[in-house]
Structures are given as structure tokens and as C-alpha cells.
CSV table of C-alpha atoms in Angstrom, one decimal:
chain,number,residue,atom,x,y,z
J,98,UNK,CA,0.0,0.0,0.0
J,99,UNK,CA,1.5,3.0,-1.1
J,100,UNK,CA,0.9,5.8,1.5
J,101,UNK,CA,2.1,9.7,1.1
J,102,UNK,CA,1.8,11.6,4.3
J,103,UNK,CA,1.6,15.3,5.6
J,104,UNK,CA,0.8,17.4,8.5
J,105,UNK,CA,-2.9,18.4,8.0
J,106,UNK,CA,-2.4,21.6,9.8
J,107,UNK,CA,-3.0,24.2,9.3
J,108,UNK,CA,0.0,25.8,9.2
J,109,UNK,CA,-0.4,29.5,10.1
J,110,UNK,CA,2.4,32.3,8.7
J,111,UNK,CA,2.8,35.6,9.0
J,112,UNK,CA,2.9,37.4,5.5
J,113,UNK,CA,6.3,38.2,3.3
J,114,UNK,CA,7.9,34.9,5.8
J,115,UNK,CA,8.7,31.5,4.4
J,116,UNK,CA,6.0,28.8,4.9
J,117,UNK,CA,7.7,25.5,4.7
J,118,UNK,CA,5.3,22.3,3.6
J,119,UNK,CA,6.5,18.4,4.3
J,120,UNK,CA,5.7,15.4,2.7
J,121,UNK,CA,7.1,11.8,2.9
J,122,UNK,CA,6.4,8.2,0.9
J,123,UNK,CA,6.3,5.1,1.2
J,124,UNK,CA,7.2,3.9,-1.8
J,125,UNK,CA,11.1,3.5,-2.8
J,126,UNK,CA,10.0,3.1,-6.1
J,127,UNK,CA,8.5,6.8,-6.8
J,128,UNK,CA,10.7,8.6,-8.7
J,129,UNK,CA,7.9,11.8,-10.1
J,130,UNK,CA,6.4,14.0,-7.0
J,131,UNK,CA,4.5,16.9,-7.3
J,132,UNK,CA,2.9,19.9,-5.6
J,133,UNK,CA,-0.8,21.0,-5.9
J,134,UNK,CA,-2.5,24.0,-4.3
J,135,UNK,CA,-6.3,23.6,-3.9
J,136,UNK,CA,-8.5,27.2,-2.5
J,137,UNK,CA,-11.7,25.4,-0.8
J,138,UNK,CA,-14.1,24.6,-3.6
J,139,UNK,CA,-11.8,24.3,-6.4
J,140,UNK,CA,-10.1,21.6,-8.1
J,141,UNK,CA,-5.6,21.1,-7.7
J,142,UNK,CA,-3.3,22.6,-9.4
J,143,UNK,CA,0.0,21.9,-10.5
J,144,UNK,CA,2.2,24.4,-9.0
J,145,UNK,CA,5.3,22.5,-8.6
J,146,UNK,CA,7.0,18.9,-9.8
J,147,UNK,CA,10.2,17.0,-9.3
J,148,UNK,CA,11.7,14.2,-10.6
J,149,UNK,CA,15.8,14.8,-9.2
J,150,UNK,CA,17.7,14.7,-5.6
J,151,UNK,CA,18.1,18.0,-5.2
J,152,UNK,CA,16.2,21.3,-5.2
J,153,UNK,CA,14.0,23.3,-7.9
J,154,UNK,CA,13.0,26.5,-7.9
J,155,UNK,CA,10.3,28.4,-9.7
J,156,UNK,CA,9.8,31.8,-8.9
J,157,UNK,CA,8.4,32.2,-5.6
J,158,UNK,CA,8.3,28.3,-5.1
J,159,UNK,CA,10.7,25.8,-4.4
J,160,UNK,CA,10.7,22.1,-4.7
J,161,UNK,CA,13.2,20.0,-2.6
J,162,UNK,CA,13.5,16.2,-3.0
J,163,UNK,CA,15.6,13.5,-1.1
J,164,UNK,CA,15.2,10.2,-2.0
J,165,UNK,CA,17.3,8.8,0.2
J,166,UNK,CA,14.9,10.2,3.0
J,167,UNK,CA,11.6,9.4,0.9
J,168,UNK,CA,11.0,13.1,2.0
J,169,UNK,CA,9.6,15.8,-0.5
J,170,UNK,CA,9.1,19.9,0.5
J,171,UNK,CA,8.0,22.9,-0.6
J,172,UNK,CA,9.5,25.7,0.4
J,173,UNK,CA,7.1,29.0,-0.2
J,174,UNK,CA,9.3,32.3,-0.3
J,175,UNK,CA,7.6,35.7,0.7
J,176,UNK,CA,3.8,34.0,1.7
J,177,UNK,CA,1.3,36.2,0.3
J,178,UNK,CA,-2.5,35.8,1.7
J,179,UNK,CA,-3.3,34.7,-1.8
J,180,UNK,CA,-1.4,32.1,-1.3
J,181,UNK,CA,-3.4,30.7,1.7
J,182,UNK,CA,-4.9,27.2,0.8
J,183,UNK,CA,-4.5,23.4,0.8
J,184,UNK,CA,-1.3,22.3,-0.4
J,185,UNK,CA,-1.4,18.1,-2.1
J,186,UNK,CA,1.7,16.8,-2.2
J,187,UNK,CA,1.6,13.5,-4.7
J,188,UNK,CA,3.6,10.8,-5.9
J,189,UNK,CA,3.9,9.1,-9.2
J,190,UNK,CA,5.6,5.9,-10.2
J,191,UNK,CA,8.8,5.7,-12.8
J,192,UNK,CA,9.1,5.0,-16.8
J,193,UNK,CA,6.2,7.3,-17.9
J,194,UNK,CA,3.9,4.9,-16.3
J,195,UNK,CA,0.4,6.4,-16.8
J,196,UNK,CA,-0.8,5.0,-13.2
J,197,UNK,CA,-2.5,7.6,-11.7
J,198,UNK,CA,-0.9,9.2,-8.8
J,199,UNK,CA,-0.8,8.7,-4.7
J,200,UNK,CA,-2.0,11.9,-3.3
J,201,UNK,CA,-1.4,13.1,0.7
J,202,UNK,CA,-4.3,14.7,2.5
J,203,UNK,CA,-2.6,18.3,2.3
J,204,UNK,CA,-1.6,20.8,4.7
J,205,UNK,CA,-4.2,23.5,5.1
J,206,UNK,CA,-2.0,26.8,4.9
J,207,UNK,CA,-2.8,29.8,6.2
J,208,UNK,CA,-0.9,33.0,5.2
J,209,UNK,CA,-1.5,35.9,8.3
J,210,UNK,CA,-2.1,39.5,7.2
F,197,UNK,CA,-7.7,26.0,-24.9
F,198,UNK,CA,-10.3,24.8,-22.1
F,199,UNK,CA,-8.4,22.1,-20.9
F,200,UNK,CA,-10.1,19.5,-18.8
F,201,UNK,CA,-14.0,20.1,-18.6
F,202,UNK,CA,-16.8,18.2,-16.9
F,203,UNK,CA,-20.0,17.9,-16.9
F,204,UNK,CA,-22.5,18.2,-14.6
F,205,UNK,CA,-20.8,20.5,-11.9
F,206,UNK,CA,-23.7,19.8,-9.6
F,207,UNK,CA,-25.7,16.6,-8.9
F,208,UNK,CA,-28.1,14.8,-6.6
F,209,UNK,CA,-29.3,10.9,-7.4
F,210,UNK,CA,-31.3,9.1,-4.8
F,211,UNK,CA,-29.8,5.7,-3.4
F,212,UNK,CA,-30.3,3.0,-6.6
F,213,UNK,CA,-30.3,5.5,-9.6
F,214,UNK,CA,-27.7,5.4,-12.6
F,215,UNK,CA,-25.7,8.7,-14.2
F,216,UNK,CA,-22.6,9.3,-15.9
F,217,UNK,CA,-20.5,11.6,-15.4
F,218,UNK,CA,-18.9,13.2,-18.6
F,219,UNK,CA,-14.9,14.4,-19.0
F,220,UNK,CA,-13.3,15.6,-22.3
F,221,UNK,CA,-9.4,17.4,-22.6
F,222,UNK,CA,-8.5,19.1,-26.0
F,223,UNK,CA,-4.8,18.9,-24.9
F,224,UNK,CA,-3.9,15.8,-27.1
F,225,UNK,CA,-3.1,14.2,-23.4
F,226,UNK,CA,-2.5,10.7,-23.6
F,227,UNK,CA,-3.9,9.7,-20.6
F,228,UNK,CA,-6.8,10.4,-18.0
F,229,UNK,CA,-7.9,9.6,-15.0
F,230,UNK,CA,-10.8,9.4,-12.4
F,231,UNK,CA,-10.6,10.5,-8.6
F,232,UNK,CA,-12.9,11.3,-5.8
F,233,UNK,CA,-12.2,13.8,-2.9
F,234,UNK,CA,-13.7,13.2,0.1
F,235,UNK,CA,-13.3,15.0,3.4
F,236,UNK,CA,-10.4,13.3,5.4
F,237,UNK,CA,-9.6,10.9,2.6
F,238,UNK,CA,-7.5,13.2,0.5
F,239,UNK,CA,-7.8,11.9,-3.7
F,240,UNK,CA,-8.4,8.4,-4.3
F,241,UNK,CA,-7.6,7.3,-8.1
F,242,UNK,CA,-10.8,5.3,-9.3
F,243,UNK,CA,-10.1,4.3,-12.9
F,244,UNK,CA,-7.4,5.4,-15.7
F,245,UNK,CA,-7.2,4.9,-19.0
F,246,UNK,CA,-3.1,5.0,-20.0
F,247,UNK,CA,-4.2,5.4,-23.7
F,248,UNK,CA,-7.1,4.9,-26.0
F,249,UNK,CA,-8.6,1.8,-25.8
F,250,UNK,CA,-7.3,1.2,-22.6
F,251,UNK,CA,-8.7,1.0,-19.0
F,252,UNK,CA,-7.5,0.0,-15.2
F,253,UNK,CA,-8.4,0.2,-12.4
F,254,UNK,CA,-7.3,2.3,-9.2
F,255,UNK,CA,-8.0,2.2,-5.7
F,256,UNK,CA,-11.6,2.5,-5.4
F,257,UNK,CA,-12.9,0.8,-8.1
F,258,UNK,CA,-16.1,-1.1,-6.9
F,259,UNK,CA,-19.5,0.3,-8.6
F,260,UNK,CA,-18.0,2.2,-10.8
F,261,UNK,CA,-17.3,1.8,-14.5
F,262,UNK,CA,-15.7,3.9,-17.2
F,263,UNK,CA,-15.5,4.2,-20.8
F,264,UNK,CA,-12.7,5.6,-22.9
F,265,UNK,CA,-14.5,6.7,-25.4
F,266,UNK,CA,-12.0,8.1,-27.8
F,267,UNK,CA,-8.7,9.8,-27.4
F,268,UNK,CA,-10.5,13.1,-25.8
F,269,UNK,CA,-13.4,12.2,-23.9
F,270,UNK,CA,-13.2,9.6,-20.1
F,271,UNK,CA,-16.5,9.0,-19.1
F,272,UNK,CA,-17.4,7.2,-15.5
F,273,UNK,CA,-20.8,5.8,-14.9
F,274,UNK,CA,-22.7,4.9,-11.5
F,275,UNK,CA,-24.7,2.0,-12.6
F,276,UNK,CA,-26.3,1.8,-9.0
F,277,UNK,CA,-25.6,4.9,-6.5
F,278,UNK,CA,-24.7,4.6,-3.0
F,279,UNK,CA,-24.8,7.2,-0.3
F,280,UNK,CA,-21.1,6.1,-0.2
F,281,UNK,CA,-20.4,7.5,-3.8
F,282,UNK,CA,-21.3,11.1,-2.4
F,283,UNK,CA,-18.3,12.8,-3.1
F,284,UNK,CA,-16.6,15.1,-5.7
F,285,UNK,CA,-15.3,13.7,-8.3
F,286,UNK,CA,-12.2,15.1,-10.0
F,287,UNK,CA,-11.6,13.9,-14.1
F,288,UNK,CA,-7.3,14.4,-14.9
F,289,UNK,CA,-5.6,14.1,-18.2
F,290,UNK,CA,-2.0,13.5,-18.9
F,291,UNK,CA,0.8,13.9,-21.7
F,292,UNK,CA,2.1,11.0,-20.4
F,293,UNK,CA,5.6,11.9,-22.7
F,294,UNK,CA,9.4,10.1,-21.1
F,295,UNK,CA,9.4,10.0,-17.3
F,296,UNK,CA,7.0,13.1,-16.6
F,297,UNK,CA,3.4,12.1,-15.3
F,298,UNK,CA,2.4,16.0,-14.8
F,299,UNK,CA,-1.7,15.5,-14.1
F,300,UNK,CA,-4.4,18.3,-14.5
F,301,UNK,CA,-7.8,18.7,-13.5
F,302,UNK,CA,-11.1,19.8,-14.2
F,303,UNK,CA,-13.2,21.9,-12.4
F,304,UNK,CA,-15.3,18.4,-10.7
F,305,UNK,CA,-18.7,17.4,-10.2
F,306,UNK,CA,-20.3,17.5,-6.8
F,307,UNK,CA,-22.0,14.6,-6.2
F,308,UNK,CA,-24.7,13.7,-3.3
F,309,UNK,CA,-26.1,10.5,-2.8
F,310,UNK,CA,-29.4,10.8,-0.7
């Protein structure tokens, strides 16, 4: 059973700090991991994905993986009230596979004014 | 480009009645996939079809079924609803191109069961 787990939360930050998100798996054999945001009501979206050791950065966002650890992260730089929602981190098998992918239940994140 | 639409956002079936619930991409994705989001569960993958012509299934499978109808359009049907089934139900398409498995969704459908 492949599990994916996070710290529900929420996770409270003041606004322009660094809200830091967690994530581990289960599975040795994930090697694609991603990062959705979800605003109550709406569907995910892809903000962030990874598929090397290491760090990735994209604008505001960065991705940080260690597969050593089986322990994924999103680092959010200068937290903005906008960006106050449910964060999915989720994990996807090698090889292009097509198998849908292993979600966590998110961390609820709330950015304070 | 619309990306990933379904259809209906909003539905309520009593206990024992049938509906489909319709998905369509016009990004020339590969791939697409049924989940359902409920409250504490996080998404659970019920079906996927990897390509055209093919279907597998995910987690949740049991009373559900689903048709890949051609390359753009993933349908899943409810042949006999369950209060159980209330949920909201997310459709996903993929590129599915070397290693890269990037997934996005549609808007969903909001199901209730009564």
C-alpha cells in the first residue's frame, strides 16, 4: 500500500515569511512528485514537480527532494494571503507509467495578514 | 484551450439511480484519470485509462465503471448509487511523454447520494 503523508495543519504564517510544507512516501520506487494548491471549492493545481535529488525553484516556489529520506518539501518564499490554501503533495511511479498518482491529505495553509 | 471540462458540476441521485458523469481534454493528453475527494480521505484514483482503448483500475474501483470513449473524452458511470459515492469527483488528463506524469484537473462534479 503506497501511502504519502503530511501534516494536515494548518499551518499558520505571517505574511512576506517563508511557509515550509512536508511530505514523505512510502514507496522506494516513486521517482515523479508533485505539488498541488487547492482554495476550498476548487479543483488542484500543479504548482510545482520533481523528478531529481536535489532542489528546484520556480519563482516564488521551491521544490526540494531526497530520496534517500523518501521526504519531499515545498519551500514558499515571501507568503502572500493569496497564497493561503490546501497544499497536495503526490507521488507518481517511474518509466512514464500512466498509473494515476498517490496523493497526501494536504496541509491546510494559512498566510496571516 | 479549455483544458479539462466536466460535466455536470452539480448533482443529486437518490440511493439506486444510474448517471454518468462526462470528461473531455483538447490537450492531445495521452492519458486520464478518475478521482474522488472526500473530506479526510484526501484523492483516491478510481479508474485510468493510460491510452485509448485502454482501461485499469485504481483504488476505489467497486461500482463504478468507465469508458474511454476516444482519445479526448473519459467518461465514468454509476450504474447503482450509493450514499457512499457522495463525493466530488475530479476527471485528470496527462501527456504522459518520457518520465513526466504532470496531471491536471477539471473543475469536478459534486455529487450527493441521498
Amino acid at each position: 500500500q503506497k501511502e504519502v503523508e503530511q501534516n494536515s495543519g494548518p499551518l499558520s504564517v505571517p505574511e512576506g515569511a517563508i511557509a515550509s510544507l512536508n511530505c514523505t512516501y512510502s514507496d522506494r520506487g516513486s521517482q515523479s512528485f508533485f505539488w498541488y494548491r487547492q482554495y476550498s471549492g476548487k479543483s488542484p493545481e500543479l504548482i510545482m514537480s520533481i523528478y531529481s535529488n536535489g532542489d528546484k525553484e520556480d519563482g516564488r516556489f521551491t521544490a526540494q527532494l531526497n530520496k534517500a529520506s523518501q521526504y519531499v518539501s515545498l519551500l514558499i518564499r515571501d507568503s502572500q494571503p493569496s497564497d493561503s490554501a490546501t497544499y497536495l503533495c503526490a507521488v507518481g511511479i517511474a518509466g512514464g507509467g500512466a498509473d494515476g498518482l498517490t496523493f497526501g491529505k494536504g496541509t491546510h495553509l494559512i498566510i496571516q495578514p | 484551450n479549455a483544458g479539462v471540462t466536466q460535466t455536470p458540476k452539480f448533482q443529486v441521485l437518490k440511493t439506486g439511480q444510474s448517471m454518468t458523469l462526462q470528461c473531455a481534454q483538447d490537450m492531445n493528453h495521452n492519458s486520464m484519470y478518475w478521482y474522488r475527494q472526500d473530506p479526510g480521505m484526501g484523492l483516491r484514483l478510481i479508474y485510468y485509462s493510460a491510452s485509448e482503448g485502454t482501461t485499469d483500475k485504481g483504488e476505489v474501483p467497486n461500482g463504478y465503471n468507465v469508458s474511454r470513449l476516444n482519445k479526448r473524452e473519459f467518461s465514468l458511470r454509476l450504474e447503482s448509487a450509493a450514499p457512499s459515492q457522495t463525493s466530488v469527483y475530479f476527471c485528470a488528463s496527462s501527456a504522459r511523454r518520457s518520465a513526466y506524469n504532470e496531471q491536471f484537473f477539471g473543475p469536478g462534479t459534486r455529487l450527493t447520494v441521498l
